[in-house]
mmCIF file with all atom_site columns, C-alpha atoms in Angstrom:
data_model
loop_
_atom_site.group_PDB
_atom_site.id
_atom_site.type_symbol
_atom_site.label_atom_id
_atom_site.label_alt_id
_atom_site.label_comp_id
_atom_site.label_asym_id
_atom_site.label_entity_id
_atom_site.label_seq_id
_atom_site.pdbx_PDB_ins_code
_atom_site.Cartn_x
_atom_site.Cartn_y
_atom_site.Cartn_z
_atom_site.occupancy
_atom_site.B_iso_or_equiv
_atom_site.pdbx_formal_charge
_atom_site.auth_seq_id
_atom_site.auth_comp_id
_atom_site.auth_asym_id
_atom_site.auth_atom_id
_atom_site.pdbx_PDB_model_num
ATOM 1   C CA . UNK A 1 1   ? -23.197 -107.614 25.524 1.00 84.00 ? 218 UNK A CA 1
ATOM 2   C CA . UNK A 1 2   ? -23.999 -105.304 22.660 1.00 88.00 ? 219 UNK A CA 1
ATOM 3   C CA . UNK A 1 3   ? -21.437 -104.942 19.881 1.00 92.00 ? 220 UNK A CA 1
ATOM 4   C CA . UNK A 1 4   ? -20.899 -103.250 16.537 1.00 95.00 ? 221 UNK A CA 1
ATOM 5   C CA . UNK A 1 5   ? -18.831 -104.636 13.674 1.00 95.00 ? 222 UNK A CA 1
ATOM 6   C CA . UNK A 1 6   ? -17.860 -102.492 10.722 1.00 94.00 ? 223 UNK A CA 1
ATOM 7   C CA . UNK A 1 7   ? -15.712 -103.176 7.713  1.00 89.00 ? 224 UNK A CA 1
ATOM 8   C CA . UNK A 1 8   ? -12.039 -102.658 8.193  1.00 84.00 ? 225 UNK A CA 1
ATOM 9   C CA . UNK A 1 9   ? -10.261 -100.020 6.232  1.00 84.00 ? 226 UNK A CA 1
ATOM 10  C CA . UNK A 1 10  ? -8.630  -98.147  4.973  1.00 93.00 ? 227 UNK A CA 1
ATOM 11  C CA . UNK A 1 11  ? -10.904 -97.523  2.025  1.00 96.00 ? 228 UNK A CA 1
ATOM 12  C CA . UNK A 1 12  ? -9.484  -95.494  -0.841 1.00 97.00 ? 229 UNK A CA 1
ATOM 13  C CA . UNK A 1 13  ? -11.787 -94.169  -3.543 1.00 97.00 ? 230 UNK A CA 1
ATOM 14  C CA . UNK A 1 14  ? -11.555 -91.782  -6.446 1.00 97.00 ? 231 UNK A CA 1
ATOM 15  C CA . UNK A 1 15  ? -13.655 -88.631  -6.361 1.00 97.00 ? 232 UNK A CA 1
ATOM 16  C CA . UNK A 1 16  ? -17.283 -89.216  -7.497 1.00 96.00 ? 233 UNK A CA 1
ATOM 17  C CA . UNK A 1 17  ? -17.104 -92.949  -6.734 1.00 97.00 ? 234 UNK A CA 1
ATOM 18  C CA . UNK A 1 18  ? -19.880 -94.768  -4.861 1.00 97.00 ? 235 UNK A CA 1
ATOM 19  C CA . UNK A 1 19  ? -19.247 -95.468  -1.193 1.00 97.00 ? 236 UNK A CA 1
ATOM 20  C CA . UNK A 1 20  ? -20.504 -98.285  1.003  1.00 97.00 ? 237 UNK A CA 1
ATOM 21  C CA . UNK A 1 21  ? -19.234 -98.911  4.520  1.00 97.00 ? 238 UNK A CA 1
ATOM 22  C CA . UNK A 1 22  ? -20.781 -101.988 6.074  1.00 97.00 ? 239 UNK A CA 1
ATOM 23  C CA . UNK A 1 23  ? -21.965 -102.064 9.661  1.00 97.00 ? 240 UNK A CA 1
ATOM 24  C CA . UNK A 1 24  ? -23.700 -104.871 11.535 1.00 97.00 ? 241 UNK A CA 1
ATOM 25  C CA . UNK A 1 25  ? -24.691 -105.021 15.158 1.00 96.00 ? 242 UNK A CA 1
ATOM 26  C CA . UNK A 1 26  ? -25.548 -107.434 17.933 1.00 95.00 ? 243 UNK A CA 1
ATOM 27  C CA . UNK A 1 27  ? -27.940 -106.117 20.553 1.00 91.00 ? 244 UNK A CA 1
ATOM 28  C CA . UNK A 1 28  ? -30.885 -107.055 22.685 1.00 85.00 ? 245 UNK A CA 1
ATOM 29  C CA . UNK A 1 29  ? -34.046 -105.073 22.270 1.00 82.00 ? 246 UNK A CA 1
ATOM 30  C CA . UNK A 1 30  ? -34.368 -102.244 19.788 1.00 86.00 ? 247 UNK A CA 1
ATOM 31  C CA . UNK A 1 31  ? -31.286 -100.033 19.754 1.00 92.00 ? 248 UNK A CA 1
ATOM 32  C CA . UNK A 1 32  ? -30.879 -96.673  18.080 1.00 93.00 ? 249 UNK A CA 1
ATOM 33  C CA . UNK A 1 33  ? -28.151 -96.644  15.430 1.00 95.00 ? 250 UNK A CA 1
ATOM 34  C CA . UNK A 1 34  ? -25.717 -93.908  14.499 1.00 96.00 ? 251 UNK A CA 1
ATOM 35  C CA . UNK A 1 35  ? -22.916 -92.959  12.159 1.00 97.00 ? 252 UNK A CA 1
ATOM 36  C CA . UNK A 1 36  ? -20.338 -90.547  13.508 1.00 96.00 ? 253 UNK A CA 1
ATOM 37  C CA . UNK A 1 37  ? -17.560 -88.942  11.457 1.00 96.00 ? 254 UNK A CA 1
ATOM 38  C CA . UNK A 1 38  ? -14.136 -87.803  12.633 1.00 94.00 ? 255 UNK A CA 1
ATOM 39  C CA . UNK A 1 39  ? -12.241 -85.382  10.400 1.00 94.00 ? 256 UNK A CA 1
ATOM 40  C CA . UNK A 1 40  ? -8.460  -85.171  10.830 1.00 89.00 ? 257 UNK A CA 1
ATOM 41  C CA . UNK A 1 41  ? -7.452  -83.620  14.134 1.00 86.00 ? 258 UNK A CA 1
ATOM 42  C CA . UNK A 1 42  ? -11.018 -83.209  15.361 1.00 88.00 ? 259 UNK A CA 1
ATOM 43  C CA . UNK A 1 43  ? -13.495 -84.890  17.674 1.00 89.00 ? 260 UNK A CA 1
ATOM 44  C CA . UNK A 1 44  ? -16.391 -86.990  16.465 1.00 92.00 ? 261 UNK A CA 1
ATOM 45  C CA . UNK A 1 45  ? -19.579 -85.448  15.177 1.00 93.00 ? 262 UNK A CA 1
ATOM 46  C CA . UNK A 1 46  ? -22.917 -87.009  14.439 1.00 94.00 ? 263 UNK A CA 1
ATOM 47  C CA . UNK A 1 47  ? -23.445 -87.719  10.748 1.00 97.00 ? 264 UNK A CA 1
ATOM 48  C CA . UNK A 1 48  ? -26.849 -89.424  10.844 1.00 97.00 ? 265 UNK A CA 1
ATOM 49  C CA . UNK A 1 49  ? -29.024 -91.655  12.980 1.00 95.00 ? 266 UNK A CA 1
ATOM 50  C CA . UNK A 1 50  ? -32.046 -93.949  12.896 1.00 95.00 ? 267 UNK A CA 1
ATOM 51  C CA . UNK A 1 51  ? -34.122 -94.901  15.897 1.00 92.00 ? 268 UNK A CA 1
ATOM 52  C CA . UNK A 1 52  ? -36.351 -97.715  14.638 1.00 91.00 ? 269 UNK A CA 1
ATOM 53  C CA . UNK A 1 53  ? -36.504 -100.456 12.044 1.00 92.00 ? 270 UNK A CA 1
ATOM 54  C CA . UNK A 1 54  ? -36.775 -99.314  8.398  1.00 95.00 ? 271 UNK A CA 1
ATOM 55  C CA . UNK A 1 55  ? -35.908 -95.720  9.319  1.00 95.00 ? 272 UNK A CA 1
ATOM 56  C CA . UNK A 1 56  ? -33.492 -94.052  6.925  1.00 97.00 ? 273 UNK A CA 1
ATOM 57  C CA . UNK A 1 57  ? -31.046 -91.502  8.271  1.00 97.00 ? 274 UNK A CA 1
ATOM 58  C CA . UNK A 1 58  ? -29.537 -89.013  5.838  1.00 97.00 ? 275 UNK A CA 1
ATOM 59  C CA . UNK A 1 59  ? -27.215 -86.032  5.912  1.00 97.00 ? 276 UNK A CA 1
ATOM 60  C CA . UNK A 1 60  ? -24.710 -84.367  3.551  1.00 95.00 ? 277 UNK A CA 1
ATOM 61  C CA . UNK A 1 61  ? -25.526 -86.912  0.821  1.00 97.00 ? 278 UNK A CA 1
ATOM 62  C CA . UNK A 1 62  ? -24.899 -89.887  3.104  1.00 98.00 ? 279 UNK A CA 1
ATOM 63  C CA . UNK A 1 63  ? -27.663 -92.400  3.834  1.00 98.00 ? 280 UNK A CA 1
ATOM 64  C CA . UNK A 1 64  ? -28.123 -95.458  6.035  1.00 98.00 ? 281 UNK A CA 1
ATOM 65  C CA . UNK A 1 65  ? -31.195 -97.643  6.557  1.00 98.00 ? 282 UNK A CA 1
ATOM 66  C CA . UNK A 1 66  ? -31.948 -99.489  9.808  1.00 97.00 ? 283 UNK A CA 1
ATOM 67  C CA . UNK A 1 67  ? -32.426 -103.124 8.756  1.00 96.00 ? 284 UNK A CA 1
ATOM 68  C CA . UNK A 1 68  ? -33.610 -105.177 11.703 1.00 93.00 ? 285 UNK A CA 1
ATOM 69  C CA . UNK A 1 69  ? -33.876 -108.413 9.720  1.00 94.00 ? 286 UNK A CA 1
ATOM 70  C CA . UNK A 1 70  ? -30.185 -108.306 8.829  1.00 95.00 ? 287 UNK A CA 1
ATOM 71  C CA . UNK A 1 71  ? -29.093 -106.293 11.916 1.00 96.00 ? 288 UNK A CA 1
ATOM 72  C CA . UNK A 1 72  ? -27.322 -103.855 9.624  1.00 97.00 ? 289 UNK A CA 1
ATOM 73  C CA . UNK A 1 73  ? -26.899 -100.123 9.152  1.00 98.00 ? 290 UNK A CA 1
ATOM 74  C CA . UNK A 1 74  ? -24.677 -99.706  6.093  1.00 98.00 ? 291 UNK A CA 1
ATOM 75  C CA . UNK A 1 75  ? -23.485 -96.216  5.178  1.00 98.00 ? 292 UNK A CA 1
ATOM 76  C CA . UNK A 1 76  ? -23.751 -95.154  1.529  1.00 98.00 ? 293 UNK A CA 1
ATOM 77  C CA . UNK A 1 77  ? -23.010 -92.112  -0.576 1.00 98.00 ? 294 UNK A CA 1
ATOM 78  C CA . UNK A 1 78  ? -23.523 -91.879  -4.302 1.00 96.00 ? 295 UNK A CA 1
ATOM 79  C CA . UNK A 1 79  ? -20.611 -89.601  -5.152 1.00 96.00 ? 296 UNK A CA 1
ATOM 80  C CA . UNK A 1 80  ? -17.801 -88.978  -2.675 1.00 97.00 ? 297 UNK A CA 1
ATOM 81  C CA . UNK A 1 81  ? -15.683 -85.855  -2.544 1.00 97.00 ? 298 UNK A CA 1
ATOM 82  C CA . UNK A 1 82  ? -12.150 -85.265  -1.309 1.00 96.00 ? 299 UNK A CA 1
ATOM 83  C CA . UNK A 1 83  ? -13.676 -83.431  1.668  1.00 96.00 ? 300 UNK A CA 1
ATOM 84  C CA . UNK A 1 84  ? -15.343 -86.701  2.772  1.00 97.00 ? 301 UNK A CA 1
ATOM 85  C CA . UNK A 1 85  ? -11.943 -88.115  3.738  1.00 97.00 ? 302 UNK A CA 1
ATOM 86  C CA . UNK A 1 86  ? -12.327 -88.995  7.414  1.00 96.00 ? 303 UNK A CA 1
ATOM 87  C CA . UNK A 1 87  ? -12.829 -91.872  9.834  1.00 95.00 ? 304 UNK A CA 1
ATOM 88  C CA . UNK A 1 88  ? -16.399 -93.158  10.065 1.00 97.00 ? 305 UNK A CA 1
ATOM 89  C CA . UNK A 1 89  ? -17.774 -94.872  13.162 1.00 96.00 ? 306 UNK A CA 1
ATOM 90  C CA . UNK A 1 90  ? -20.924 -96.919  13.439 1.00 96.00 ? 307 UNK A CA 1
ATOM 91  C CA . UNK A 1 91  ? -22.481 -96.951  16.926 1.00 94.00 ? 308 UNK A CA 1
ATOM 92  C CA . UNK A 1 92  ? -25.553 -97.974  18.871 1.00 93.00 ? 309 UNK A CA 1
ATOM 93  C CA . UNK A 1 93  ? -27.278 -97.131  22.105 1.00 90.00 ? 310 UNK A CA 1
ATOM 94  C CA . UNK A 1 94  ? -30.083 -98.999  23.747 1.00 84.00 ? 311 UNK A CA 1
ATOM 95  C CA . UNK A 1 95  ? -32.290 -96.207  25.027 1.00 71.00 ? 312 UNK A CA 1
ATOM 96  C CA . UNK A 1 96  ? -32.180 -92.635  26.172 1.00 64.00 ? 313 UNK A CA 1
ATOM 97  C CA . UNK A 1 97  ? -28.872 -91.313  27.389 1.00 60.00 ? 314 UNK A CA 1
ATOM 98  C CA . UNK A 1 98  ? -26.977 -94.564  27.808 1.00 73.00 ? 315 UNK A CA 1
ATOM 99  C CA . UNK A 1 99  ? -23.399 -95.241  26.711 1.00 81.00 ? 316 UNK A CA 1
ATOM 100 C CA . UNK A 1 100 ? -22.699 -95.574  23.019 1.00 87.00 ? 317 UNK A CA 1
ATOM 101 C CA . UNK A 1 101 ? -21.126 -98.772  21.763 1.00 90.00 ? 318 UNK A CA 1
ATOM 102 C CA . UNK A 1 102 ? -18.786 -98.012  18.860 1.00 91.00 ? 319 UNK A CA 1
ATOM 103 C CA . UNK A 1 103 ? -17.362 -100.016 16.015 1.00 93.00 ? 320 UNK A CA 1
ATOM 104 C CA . UNK A 1 104 ? -13.631 -99.732  15.444 1.00 92.00 ? 321 UNK A CA 1
ATOM 105 C CA . UNK A 1 105 ? -13.934 -97.142  12.703 1.00 93.00 ? 322 UNK A CA 1
ATOM 106 C CA . UNK A 1 106 ? -13.273 -97.151  8.974  1.00 95.00 ? 323 UNK A CA 1
ATOM 107 C CA . UNK A 1 107 ? -10.813 -94.701  7.461  1.00 95.00 ? 324 UNK A CA 1
ATOM 108 C CA . UNK A 1 108 ? -11.883 -93.315  4.106  1.00 96.00 ? 325 UNK A CA 1
ATOM 109 C CA . UNK A 1 109 ? -9.478  -91.536  1.762  1.00 96.00 ? 326 UNK A CA 1
ATOM 110 C CA . UNK A 1 110 ? -10.840 -89.892  -1.362 1.00 97.00 ? 327 UNK A CA 1
ATOM 111 C CA . UNK A 1 111 ? -8.341  -88.916  -4.040 1.00 97.00 ? 328 UNK A CA 1
ATOM 112 C CA . UNK A 1 112 ? -8.912  -86.365  -6.779 1.00 94.00 ? 329 UNK A CA 1
ATOM 113 C CA . UNK B 2 1   ? -22.254 -71.774  22.796 1.00 73.00 ? 290 UNK B CA 1
ATOM 114 C CA . UNK B 2 2   ? -18.738 -73.139  23.090 1.00 79.00 ? 291 UNK B CA 1
ATOM 115 C CA . UNK B 2 3   ? -20.103 -76.702  23.150 1.00 92.00 ? 292 UNK B CA 1
ATOM 116 C CA . UNK B 2 4   ? -17.743 -79.210  24.768 1.00 95.00 ? 293 UNK B CA 1
ATOM 117 C CA . UNK B 2 5   ? -14.282 -77.925  25.613 1.00 96.00 ? 294 UNK B CA 1
ATOM 118 C CA . UNK B 2 6   ? -11.262 -79.921  26.713 1.00 97.00 ? 295 UNK B CA 1
ATOM 119 C CA . UNK B 2 7   ? -7.925  -78.865  28.142 1.00 96.00 ? 296 UNK B CA 1
ATOM 120 C CA . UNK B 2 8   ? -5.082  -79.378  27.601 1.00 96.00 ? 297 UNK B CA 1
ATOM 121 C CA . UNK B 2 9   ? -4.886  -80.276  23.920 1.00 95.00 ? 298 UNK B CA 1
ATOM 122 C CA . UNK B 2 10  ? -1.628  -82.132  24.359 1.00 96.00 ? 299 UNK B CA 1
ATOM 123 C CA . UNK B 2 11  ? 0.272   -83.382  27.412 1.00 96.00 ? 300 UNK B CA 1
ATOM 124 C CA . UNK B 2 12  ? 3.433   -85.358  28.057 1.00 97.00 ? 301 UNK B CA 1
ATOM 125 C CA . UNK B 2 13  ? 3.751   -87.161  31.392 1.00 97.00 ? 302 UNK B CA 1
ATOM 126 C CA . UNK B 2 14  ? 6.336   -89.360  33.013 1.00 97.00 ? 303 UNK B CA 1
ATOM 127 C CA . UNK B 2 15  ? 5.324   -92.718  34.413 1.00 97.00 ? 304 UNK B CA 1
ATOM 128 C CA . UNK B 2 16  ? 3.878   -92.271  37.896 1.00 97.00 ? 305 UNK B CA 1
ATOM 129 C CA . UNK B 2 17  ? 2.877   -88.644  37.497 1.00 97.00 ? 306 UNK B CA 1
ATOM 130 C CA . UNK B 2 18  ? -0.687  -87.547  38.088 1.00 96.00 ? 307 UNK B CA 1
ATOM 131 C CA . UNK B 2 19  ? -2.813  -85.153  36.122 1.00 96.00 ? 308 UNK B CA 1
ATOM 132 C CA . UNK B 2 20  ? -6.372  -84.041  35.481 1.00 97.00 ? 309 UNK B CA 1
ATOM 133 C CA . UNK B 2 21  ? -7.934  -83.743  32.044 1.00 98.00 ? 310 UNK B CA 1
ATOM 134 C CA . UNK B 2 22  ? -10.539 -81.014  32.078 1.00 98.00 ? 311 UNK B CA 1
ATOM 135 C CA . UNK B 2 23  ? -13.896 -81.182  30.317 1.00 98.00 ? 312 UNK B CA 1
ATOM 136 C CA . UNK B 2 24  ? -16.660 -78.593  30.355 1.00 97.00 ? 313 UNK B CA 1
ATOM 137 C CA . UNK B 2 25  ? -19.914 -78.110  28.469 1.00 97.00 ? 314 UNK B CA 1
ATOM 138 C CA . UNK B 2 26  ? -22.266 -75.140  28.319 1.00 95.00 ? 315 UNK B CA 1
ATOM 139 C CA . UNK B 2 27  ? -25.323 -76.908  26.915 1.00 94.00 ? 316 UNK B CA 1
ATOM 140 C CA . UNK B 2 28  ? -26.789 -77.943  30.286 1.00 94.00 ? 317 UNK B CA 1
ATOM 141 C CA . UNK B 2 29  ? -26.603 -81.617  29.352 1.00 94.00 ? 318 UNK B CA 1
ATOM 142 C CA . UNK B 2 30  ? -27.070 -84.070  32.184 1.00 93.00 ? 319 UNK B CA 1
ATOM 143 C CA . UNK B 2 31  ? -25.176 -86.944  30.571 1.00 93.00 ? 320 UNK B CA 1
ATOM 144 C CA . UNK B 2 32  ? -21.405 -86.777  30.095 1.00 95.00 ? 321 UNK B CA 1
ATOM 145 C CA . UNK B 2 33  ? -18.796 -89.378  29.296 1.00 95.00 ? 322 UNK B CA 1
ATOM 146 C CA . UNK B 2 34  ? -15.102 -89.984  28.737 1.00 97.00 ? 323 UNK B CA 1
ATOM 147 C CA . UNK B 2 35  ? -13.667 -92.178  25.975 1.00 96.00 ? 324 UNK B CA 1
ATOM 148 C CA . UNK B 2 36  ? -10.195 -93.143  24.922 1.00 96.00 ? 325 UNK B CA 1
ATOM 149 C CA . UNK B 2 37  ? -9.294  -93.704  21.300 1.00 94.00 ? 326 UNK B CA 1
ATOM 150 C CA . UNK B 2 38  ? -6.490  -96.053  20.355 1.00 92.00 ? 327 UNK B CA 1
ATOM 151 C CA . UNK B 2 39  ? -5.426  -97.207  16.873 1.00 84.00 ? 328 UNK B CA 1
ATOM 152 C CA . UNK B 2 40  ? -7.509  -100.163 15.715 1.00 78.00 ? 329 UNK B CA 1
ATOM 153 C CA . UNK B 2 41  ? -9.630  -100.109 18.867 1.00 79.00 ? 330 UNK B CA 1
ATOM 154 C CA . UNK B 2 42  ? -12.230 -97.491  18.116 1.00 84.00 ? 331 UNK B CA 1
ATOM 155 C CA . UNK B 2 43  ? -13.533 -95.568  21.118 1.00 91.00 ? 332 UNK B CA 1
ATOM 156 C CA . UNK B 2 44  ? -13.792 -97.232  24.501 1.00 92.00 ? 333 UNK B CA 1
ATOM 157 C CA . UNK B 2 45  ? -15.841 -95.836  27.354 1.00 94.00 ? 334 UNK B CA 1
ATOM 158 C CA . UNK B 2 46  ? -13.899 -95.019  30.527 1.00 96.00 ? 335 UNK B CA 1
ATOM 159 C CA . UNK B 2 47  ? -16.474 -93.422  32.849 1.00 97.00 ? 336 UNK B CA 1
ATOM 160 C CA . UNK B 2 48  ? -19.796 -91.703  32.460 1.00 95.00 ? 337 UNK B CA 1
ATOM 161 C CA . UNK B 2 49  ? -22.198 -89.585  34.490 1.00 95.00 ? 338 UNK B CA 1
ATOM 162 C CA . UNK B 2 50  ? -25.970 -89.202  34.224 1.00 92.00 ? 339 UNK B CA 1
ATOM 163 C CA . UNK B 2 51  ? -26.013 -86.050  36.336 1.00 92.00 ? 340 UNK B CA 1
ATOM 164 C CA . UNK B 2 52  ? -24.246 -84.066  39.032 1.00 94.00 ? 341 UNK B CA 1
ATOM 165 C CA . UNK B 2 53  ? -23.132 -86.326  41.857 1.00 95.00 ? 342 UNK B CA 1
ATOM 166 C CA . UNK B 2 54  ? -23.604 -89.554  39.869 1.00 95.00 ? 343 UNK B CA 1
ATOM 167 C CA . UNK B 2 55  ? -20.838 -91.411  38.059 1.00 96.00 ? 344 UNK B CA 1
ATOM 168 C CA . UNK B 2 56  ? -20.378 -94.962  36.803 1.00 95.00 ? 345 UNK B CA 1
ATOM 169 C CA . UNK B 2 57  ? -17.683 -97.106  35.236 1.00 95.00 ? 346 UNK B CA 1
ATOM 170 C CA . UNK B 2 58  ? -17.455 -97.914  31.584 1.00 93.00 ? 347 UNK B CA 1
ATOM 171 C CA . UNK B 2 59  ? -15.511 -100.563 29.720 1.00 91.00 ? 348 UNK B CA 1
ATOM 172 C CA . UNK B 2 60  ? -11.975 -99.504  30.729 1.00 95.00 ? 349 UNK B CA 1
ATOM 173 C CA . UNK B 2 61  ? -12.120 -97.627  34.073 1.00 97.00 ? 350 UNK B CA 1
ATOM 174 C CA . UNK B 2 62  ? -8.925  -98.909  35.712 1.00 96.00 ? 351 UNK B CA 1
ATOM 175 C CA . UNK B 2 63  ? -6.373  -96.176  36.418 1.00 96.00 ? 352 UNK B CA 1
ATOM 176 C CA . UNK B 2 64  ? -8.912  -93.358  36.061 1.00 97.00 ? 353 UNK B CA 1
ATOM 177 C CA . UNK B 2 65  ? -11.113 -91.469  38.505 1.00 97.00 ? 354 UNK B CA 1
ATOM 178 C CA . UNK B 2 66  ? -13.930 -89.033  37.832 1.00 97.00 ? 355 UNK B CA 1
ATOM 179 C CA . UNK B 2 67  ? -16.226 -86.762  39.803 1.00 96.00 ? 356 UNK B CA 1
ATOM 180 C CA . UNK B 2 68  ? -19.219 -84.636  38.809 1.00 97.00 ? 357 UNK B CA 1
ATOM 181 C CA . UNK B 2 69  ? -19.793 -81.815  41.245 1.00 96.00 ? 358 UNK B CA 1
ATOM 182 C CA . UNK B 2 70  ? -21.554 -79.580  38.696 1.00 96.00 ? 359 UNK B CA 1
ATOM 183 C CA . UNK B 2 71  ? -23.580 -80.140  35.536 1.00 96.00 ? 360 UNK B CA 1
ATOM 184 C CA . UNK B 2 72  ? -20.955 -78.279  33.489 1.00 97.00 ? 361 UNK B CA 1
ATOM 185 C CA . UNK B 2 73  ? -17.711 -80.003  34.489 1.00 97.00 ? 362 UNK B CA 1
ATOM 186 C CA . UNK B 2 74  ? -16.552 -83.606  34.301 1.00 98.00 ? 363 UNK B CA 1
ATOM 187 C CA . UNK B 2 75  ? -12.805 -83.920  34.974 1.00 98.00 ? 364 UNK B CA 1
ATOM 188 C CA . UNK B 2 76  ? -10.869 -87.144  34.425 1.00 98.00 ? 365 UNK B CA 1
ATOM 189 C CA . UNK B 2 77  ? -8.008  -87.893  36.824 1.00 98.00 ? 366 UNK B CA 1
ATOM 190 C CA . UNK B 2 78  ? -5.011  -90.113  36.256 1.00 96.00 ? 367 UNK B CA 1
ATOM 191 C CA . UNK B 2 79  ? -3.561  -90.840  39.684 1.00 92.00 ? 368 UNK B CA 1
ATOM 192 C CA . UNK B 2 80  ? -0.363  -92.590  38.538 1.00 96.00 ? 369 UNK B CA 1
ATOM 193 C CA . UNK B 2 81  ? 0.165   -92.462  34.804 1.00 96.00 ? 370 UNK B CA 1
ATOM 194 C CA . UNK B 2 82  ? 1.339   -95.558  32.932 1.00 97.00 ? 371 UNK B CA 1
ATOM 195 C CA . UNK B 2 83  ? 2.593   -95.910  29.336 1.00 97.00 ? 372 UNK B CA 1
ATOM 196 C CA . UNK B 2 84  ? -0.568  -97.947  28.581 1.00 96.00 ? 373 UNK B CA 1
ATOM 197 C CA . UNK B 2 85  ? -2.562  -94.755  29.120 1.00 97.00 ? 374 UNK B CA 1
ATOM 198 C CA . UNK B 2 86  ? -0.953  -93.092  26.112 1.00 97.00 ? 375 UNK B CA 1
ATOM 199 C CA . UNK B 2 87  ? -3.989  -92.312  24.001 1.00 97.00 ? 376 UNK B CA 1
ATOM 200 C CA . UNK B 2 88  ? -6.328  -89.632  22.735 1.00 96.00 ? 377 UNK B CA 1
ATOM 201 C CA . UNK B 2 89  ? -9.060  -88.811  25.216 1.00 97.00 ? 378 UNK B CA 1
ATOM 202 C CA . UNK B 2 90  ? -12.476 -87.492  24.238 1.00 96.00 ? 379 UNK B CA 1
ATOM 203 C CA . UNK B 2 91  ? -15.121 -86.050  26.468 1.00 96.00 ? 380 UNK B CA 1
ATOM 204 C CA . UNK B 2 92  ? -18.738 -85.947  25.306 1.00 95.00 ? 381 UNK B CA 1
ATOM 205 C CA . UNK B 2 93  ? -22.079 -84.673  26.531 1.00 94.00 ? 382 UNK B CA 1
ATOM 206 C CA . UNK B 2 94  ? -25.390 -86.041  25.375 1.00 91.00 ? 383 UNK B CA 1
ATOM 207 C CA . UNK B 2 95  ? -28.927 -84.867  24.722 1.00 87.00 ? 384 UNK B CA 1
ATOM 208 C CA . UNK B 2 96  ? -31.704 -87.031  23.298 1.00 83.00 ? 385 UNK B CA 1
ATOM 209 C CA . UNK B 2 97  ? -29.314 -89.809  22.286 1.00 82.00 ? 386 UNK B CA 1
ATOM 210 C CA . UNK B 2 98  ? -26.975 -87.524  20.337 1.00 86.00 ? 387 UNK B CA 1
ATOM 211 C CA . UNK B 2 99  ? -23.482 -87.180  21.766 1.00 89.00 ? 388 UNK B CA 1
ATOM 212 C CA . UNK B 2 100 ? -21.453 -84.001  21.296 1.00 92.00 ? 389 UNK B CA 1
ATOM 213 C CA . UNK B 2 101 ? -17.717 -84.512  21.443 1.00 93.00 ? 390 UNK B CA 1
ATOM 214 C CA . UNK B 2 102 ? -14.910 -82.232  22.497 1.00 95.00 ? 391 UNK B CA 1
ATOM 215 C CA . UNK B 2 103 ? -11.786 -81.801  20.349 1.00 93.00 ? 392 UNK B CA 1
ATOM 216 C CA . UNK B 2 104 ? -9.756  -84.282  22.390 1.00 95.00 ? 393 UNK B CA 1
ATOM 217 C CA . UNK B 2 105 ? -6.632  -84.372  24.555 1.00 97.00 ? 394 UNK B CA 1
ATOM 218 C CA . UNK B 2 106 ? -3.601  -86.220  23.214 1.00 96.00 ? 395 UNK B CA 1
ATOM 219 C CA . UNK B 2 107 ? -1.676  -87.779  26.106 1.00 97.00 ? 396 UNK B CA 1
ATOM 220 C CA . UNK B 2 108 ? 1.789   -89.301  25.901 1.00 97.00 ? 397 UNK B CA 1
ATOM 221 C CA . UNK B 2 109 ? 3.129   -91.175  28.925 1.00 97.00 ? 398 UNK B CA 1
ATOM 222 C CA . UNK B 2 110 ? 6.850   -91.882  28.841 1.00 96.00 ? 399 UNK B CA 1
#
């Protein structure tokens, strides 16, 4: 079945550092790819998404590019802030409103 | 819009007790789902529904029942709680591939 693998955390960075969180997937067909973020004590919320190969999703300074050739969707941000401290989940869905398949999450801590 | 709401926020049960976790959404979304979140395991799908009257099992359905009598509500029932069901439970509704999550219910089974 479909699966998502993301780098294990926790990741600790200093403020203004560059962030990369790796995500690779295994899926049949052409899935849509997502990054969700979970701030402490809250539910998940969509950060960005990409629905086809070479699409770039972006939001709040975060970016991820759908790379079909490497089956990857790595999350990047050029300069992290303390407020970016959260757990980040990579996910995929095959089509329409079908269940999301999540990675295990990566906890990011940004220190001032 | 309140979005997706869940009650209660926190619950303690004894082994063998039953309870219902409530989930409601006011966005008229057809698709709803329940996940559990455990340390190191990410989110795992318990049950989902593509519309009123239609439900299906996810990855970890054992020990849980659901029903969908209205578009708005999607309750999750634990018939006989077990310590293995200690977890944080999230309900979500979906529109055009984007899922909207509730704030979660933290459940402790002793």
